[in-house]
Short mmCIF file of C-alpha atoms and ligand atoms in Angstrom, two decimals:
data_model
loop_
_atom_site.label_atom_id
_atom_site.label_comp_id
_atom_site.label_asym_id
_atom_site.label_seq_id
_atom_site.Cartn_x
_atom_site.Cartn_y
_atom_site.Cartn_z
CA MET A 1 0.00 0.00 0.00
CA GLY A 2 2.03 2.81 -1.20
CA GLU A 3 5.53 3.86 -1.61
CA LYS A 4 7.56 4.52 1.45
CA ALA A 5 10.57 6.18 -0.08
CA GLY A 6 11.11 9.54 1.47
CA ARG A 7 8.36 9.08 3.98
CA ARG A 8 8.74 11.30 6.96
CA ARG A 9 8.79 9.67 10.32
CA PRO A 10 5.71 10.63 12.25
CA GLY A 11 6.52 13.57 14.45
CA PRO A 12 5.04 14.18 17.89
CA LEU A 13 2.05 15.78 16.26
CA ALA A 14 1.17 12.61 14.41
CA GLY A 15 0.08 10.82 17.54
CA LEU A 16 -2.01 13.71 18.60
CA LEU A 17 -3.72 14.01 15.27
CA VAL A 18 -4.60 10.38 15.02
CA ALA A 19 -5.67 10.19 18.63
CA VAL A 20 -8.21 12.84 17.83
CA VAL A 21 -9.24 11.16 14.59
CA VAL A 22 -10.14 7.93 16.25
CA ALA A 23 -11.45 9.30 19.50
CA ALA A 24 -13.83 11.49 17.57
CA GLY A 25 -14.45 8.74 15.09
CA CYS A 26 -17.15 7.31 17.27
CA LEU A 27 -18.91 10.54 17.91
CA GLY A 28 -22.07 9.58 16.13
CA GLY A 29 -21.98 5.87 16.80
CA GLY A 30 -24.62 6.01 19.49
CA LEU A 31 -27.07 8.29 17.77
CA ASP A 32 -30.16 6.70 16.39
CA GLN A 33 -32.06 9.45 14.70
CA GLY A 34 -31.61 12.34 12.38
CA GLU A 35 -30.24 12.92 8.97
CA PRO A 36 -27.07 14.52 7.78
CA GLY A 37 -27.60 18.14 6.85
CA GLN A 38 -25.78 18.06 3.56
CA PRO A 39 -25.27 14.50 2.62
CA GLY A 40 -23.36 15.16 -0.55
CA PRO A 41 -22.95 12.74 -3.38
CA ARG A 42 -22.08 9.17 -2.80
CA ARG A 43 -18.35 8.71 -3.05
CA SER A 44 -18.05 4.98 -2.84
CA GLY A 45 -18.15 2.32 -5.47
CA GLN A 46 -14.93 3.18 -7.20
CA PRO A 47 -13.05 0.24 -8.57
CA ALA A 48 -10.41 -0.57 -6.03
CA SER A 49 -6.97 -1.30 -7.25
CA PRO A 50 -4.46 0.56 -5.17
CA GLY A 51 -1.17 -0.09 -6.86
CA ALA A 52 2.27 0.46 -5.51
CA ASP A 53 2.37 4.00 -6.79
CA SER A 54 -1.17 5.04 -6.05
CA THR A 55 -0.28 6.79 -2.84
CA ARG A 56 2.67 8.54 -1.35
CA ALA A 57 3.01 9.24 2.31
CA ASP A 58 5.84 11.65 1.80
CA GLY A 59 3.94 14.88 1.97
CA THR A 60 3.11 15.11 -1.72
CA THR A 61 -0.31 13.51 -1.56
CA SER A 62 -2.96 15.85 -2.85
CA VAL A 63 -6.50 16.12 -1.57
CA ALA A 64 -7.70 14.54 -4.81
CA GLU A 65 -5.34 11.59 -4.37
CA PHE A 66 -6.46 11.17 -0.81
CA LYS A 67 -10.11 11.12 -1.81
CA GLN A 68 -9.32 8.52 -4.42
CA ASP A 69 -7.47 6.35 -1.91
CA PHE A 70 -10.32 6.73 0.53
CA SER A 71 -12.79 5.70 -2.17
CA ASP A 72 -10.63 2.68 -2.94
CA ALA A 73 -10.69 1.68 0.72
CA VAL A 74 -14.48 2.10 0.80
CA GLY A 75 -14.93 0.00 -2.35
CA ILE A 76 -12.80 -2.76 -0.87
CA ALA A 77 -14.78 -2.62 2.38
CA GLU A 78 -18.09 -2.88 0.52
CA ARG A 79 -16.95 -5.92 -1.39
CA TYR A 80 -15.43 -7.47 1.71
CA TRP A 81 -18.54 -7.18 3.84
CA THR A 82 -20.85 -8.11 0.97
CA ASP A 83 -18.93 -11.38 0.64
CA ARG A 84 -18.81 -12.05 4.38
CA PHE A 85 -22.54 -11.47 4.74
CA ARG A 86 -23.22 -13.70 1.75
CA ASP A 87 -21.11 -16.42 3.38
CA SER A 88 -23.54 -16.28 6.29
CA GLY A 89 -26.60 -16.30 4.04
CA LYS A 90 -27.29 -12.63 4.59
CA GLN A 91 -27.44 -9.66 2.33
CA PHE A 92 -25.22 -6.69 3.06
CA ARG A 93 -26.45 -3.16 2.58
CA PRO A 94 -23.42 -0.89 2.03
CA ILE A 95 -23.04 2.20 4.15
CA ARG A 96 -25.13 4.81 2.39
CA ARG A 97 -22.62 7.56 1.86
CA VAL A 98 -19.07 8.60 2.52
CA VAL A 99 -18.90 12.35 2.72
CA PRO A 100 -15.77 14.52 2.75
CA TYR A 101 -16.29 17.96 4.26
CA THR A 102 -14.19 21.02 4.86
CA ARG A 103 -16.23 23.32 7.10
CA SER A 104 -17.54 23.03 10.63
CA GLY A 105 -21.26 22.27 10.59
CA GLU A 106 -21.26 21.50 6.88
CA VAL A 107 -22.45 17.99 7.71
CA SER A 108 -24.53 17.12 10.71
CA CYS A 109 -25.24 13.86 12.47
CA GLY A 110 -28.45 13.45 14.40
CA GLY A 111 -29.05 17.20 14.33
CA GLU A 112 -25.57 18.12 15.54
CA GLY A 113 -23.10 19.75 13.20
CA LEU A 114 -19.82 17.90 12.90
CA PRO A 115 -16.81 19.97 13.90
CA ARG A 116 -13.70 20.26 11.83
CA ASN A 117 -10.83 17.85 12.51
CA ASN A 118 -13.08 14.88 12.75
CA ALA A 119 -13.99 11.57 11.17
CA VAL A 120 -17.09 9.69 12.14
CA TYR A 121 -19.56 6.96 11.40
CA CYS A 122 -23.00 8.43 11.97
CA SER A 123 -25.61 5.76 12.61
CA ALA A 124 -28.37 8.36 12.43
CA GLY A 125 -27.89 8.76 8.69
CA ASP A 126 -25.78 5.64 8.09
CA PHE A 127 -22.84 7.52 6.65
CA ILE A 128 -19.16 8.12 7.24
CA ALA A 129 -18.02 11.74 7.15
CA TYR A 130 -14.51 13.11 7.41
CA ASP A 131 -12.82 16.48 7.38
CA VAL A 132 -10.82 16.00 4.24
CA ASN A 133 -8.10 18.60 4.76
CA TRP A 134 -7.38 17.41 8.24
CA SER A 135 -7.47 13.75 7.21
CA VAL A 136 -4.95 14.47 4.48
CA GLY A 137 -2.68 15.98 7.13
CA ALA A 138 -2.90 12.86 9.29
CA PHE A 139 -2.42 10.67 6.25
CA ARG A 140 0.74 12.50 5.29
CA GLN A 141 2.18 12.19 8.76
CA VAL A 142 1.23 8.66 9.67
CA GLY A 143 1.23 7.02 6.28
CA ASP A 144 -1.14 5.57 3.75
CA ALA A 145 -1.67 2.15 5.30
CA PHE A 146 -3.23 3.80 8.28
CA LEU A 147 -5.98 5.24 6.09
CA PHE A 148 -7.22 1.69 5.61
CA TYR A 149 -7.27 1.18 9.35
CA LEU A 150 -9.31 4.34 9.91
CA LEU A 151 -11.82 3.53 7.21
CA GLY A 152 -11.91 -0.10 8.31
CA HIS A 153 -12.65 0.93 11.88
CA GLU A 154 -15.44 3.36 10.97
CA TYR A 155 -16.92 0.93 8.48
CA ALA A 156 -16.92 -1.73 11.19
CA HIS A 157 -19.19 0.47 13.30
CA GLY A 158 -21.68 0.43 10.44
CA VAL A 159 -21.44 -3.35 10.29
CA GLN A 160 -22.02 -3.59 14.04
CA VAL A 161 -25.24 -1.63 13.58
CA ARG A 162 -26.33 -3.98 10.80
CA LEU A 163 -25.65 -6.99 13.00
CA GLY A 164 -27.42 -5.43 15.97
CA ILE A 165 -24.27 -5.58 18.09
CA ARG A 166 -24.46 -3.22 21.00
CA TYR A 167 -22.18 -3.77 23.94
CA ASN A 168 -22.70 -2.20 27.33
CA PHE A 169 -19.35 -0.49 27.27
CA THR A 170 -17.85 1.70 24.59
CA ILE A 171 -14.53 -0.05 24.91
CA GLN A 172 -16.04 -3.39 23.85
CA GLN A 173 -17.60 -1.80 20.80
CA GLU A 174 -14.30 -0.09 19.95
CA LEU A 175 -12.00 -3.06 20.40
CA GLN A 176 -14.31 -5.19 18.28
CA ALA A 177 -14.20 -2.51 15.57
CA ASP A 178 -10.40 -2.60 15.74
CA CYS A 179 -10.47 -6.38 15.33
CA MET A 180 -12.86 -6.10 12.37
CA ALA A 181 -10.61 -3.48 10.79
CA GLY A 182 -7.71 -5.89 11.20
CA ALA A 183 -9.69 -8.71 9.59
CA TYR A 184 -10.72 -6.46 6.69
CA ILE A 185 -7.10 -5.59 5.97
CA GLY A 186 -5.61 -9.02 6.72
CA ASP A 187 -8.15 -10.91 4.60
CA ASN A 188 -7.67 -8.52 1.69
CA VAL A 189 -3.92 -8.95 1.92
CA ARG A 190 -4.36 -12.74 1.93
CA SER A 191 -6.63 -12.57 -1.10
CA GLY A 192 -4.19 -10.33 -2.95
CA THR A 193 -6.56 -7.36 -3.14
CA LEU A 194 -4.19 -5.29 -1.04
CA THR A 195 -0.46 -5.44 -1.08
CA LEU A 196 1.46 -4.34 1.95
CA ALA A 197 4.64 -2.45 1.40
CA GLU A 198 7.56 -2.89 3.69
CA GLY A 199 6.92 -0.86 6.80
CA ASP A 200 3.12 -0.95 6.57
CA LEU A 201 2.77 -3.28 9.54
CA ASP A 202 4.99 -0.99 11.58
CA GLU A 203 2.79 1.86 10.46
CA PHE A 204 -0.24 0.10 11.91
CA ARG A 205 1.65 -0.51 15.14
CA GLU A 206 2.79 3.09 15.39
CA GLY A 207 -0.68 4.35 14.64
CA LEU A 208 -2.35 2.06 17.15
CA LEU A 209 0.17 3.02 19.81
CA ALA A 210 -0.75 6.62 19.14
CA VAL A 211 -4.49 6.07 19.52
CA GLY A 212 -4.42 4.15 22.80
CA ASP A 213 -6.18 5.68 25.76
CA ASP A 214 -4.28 7.36 28.53
CA PRO A 215 -3.28 4.58 30.97
CA ASN A 216 -5.20 6.41 33.72
CA GLN A 217 -8.45 6.35 31.79
CA PRO A 218 -10.88 3.91 33.41
CA TRP A 219 -11.77 1.18 30.94
CA PHE A 220 -15.48 1.54 31.68
CA ALA A 221 -15.51 5.29 31.04
CA GLU A 222 -17.72 6.53 28.27
CA GLY A 223 -15.45 7.11 25.31
CA SER A 224 -12.84 4.55 26.35
CA HIS A 225 -11.37 2.86 23.32
CA GLY A 226 -8.73 0.72 25.01
CA THR A 227 -5.08 1.09 25.84
CA ALA A 228 -2.49 1.01 23.10
CA GLU A 229 -1.76 -2.60 23.97
CA GLN A 230 -5.43 -3.62 23.90
CA ARG A 231 -6.01 -1.89 20.59
CA THR A 232 -2.92 -3.37 19.02
CA ASP A 233 -3.87 -6.84 20.28
CA SER A 234 -7.39 -6.54 18.90
CA PHE A 235 -6.28 -5.26 15.53
CA PHE A 236 -3.66 -7.95 15.01
CA ARG A 237 -5.95 -10.69 16.30
CA GLY A 238 -8.28 -9.80 13.46
CA TYR A 239 -5.45 -9.21 11.03
CA GLU A 240 -3.98 -12.68 11.63
CA ASN A 241 -7.08 -14.77 12.32
CA SER A 242 -9.83 -13.01 10.40
CA LEU A 243 -13.32 -12.42 11.74
CA ASP A 244 -13.45 -15.60 13.81
CA ALA A 245 -11.29 -13.73 16.30
CA CYS A 246 -13.68 -10.80 16.61
CA GLY A 247 -16.61 -12.39 18.43
CA LEU A 248 -19.27 -11.45 15.91
CA GLY A 249 -21.16 -14.55 16.95
ZN1 ZN B 1 -14.74 3.67 16.98
#
């Protein structure tokens, strides 16, 4: 997934950025009503064939390239979950829209405008929305493989809704989404749909370390996502063992 030559090492800001991406990524997960204010056109459904040169995490990635990569990740997720549901004799309904935005309040979830510097699955309107400029910044700093983790994680929240999975604690919901994101990436690597470049696995590790909760955060707190170790364990359990490891039942 991408070319690593010349990639900058993530600076101190990278952790911060991604921590905010993922922490906010679940903002709308618990909302059950409402519609997005400005849904925007559907962005998914692009043919997905990220080649070795399709992305560059060296600071040269344009917004247009990022959107294309994001669309690729969405297309792969749609196919992945369609196949998994079919395997279980079910029909998968893809997440309705994936909406890039640039301004605060441009898109709302359940009647609340989404702030800038955010990425979210909104169950109220069944869509994923992301601040595109800010996401590009995180993408440049952390690397392109991590984009697939972020999309995989948010998409997993939509799948949880479809399966009626609702844990008592946020952390359970979050760690399962990390596992499902790992399975989505690992299974697509095994099938040859995605190709990992050298360093991509380290990129996942670095990114997951950055998004772990503060060690003093109580695990049962609302908004807890898990420590770095828990998140890394969940992701790689799914990555290595596929969905059987994720407790989808
Ligand atoms: Zn989440």
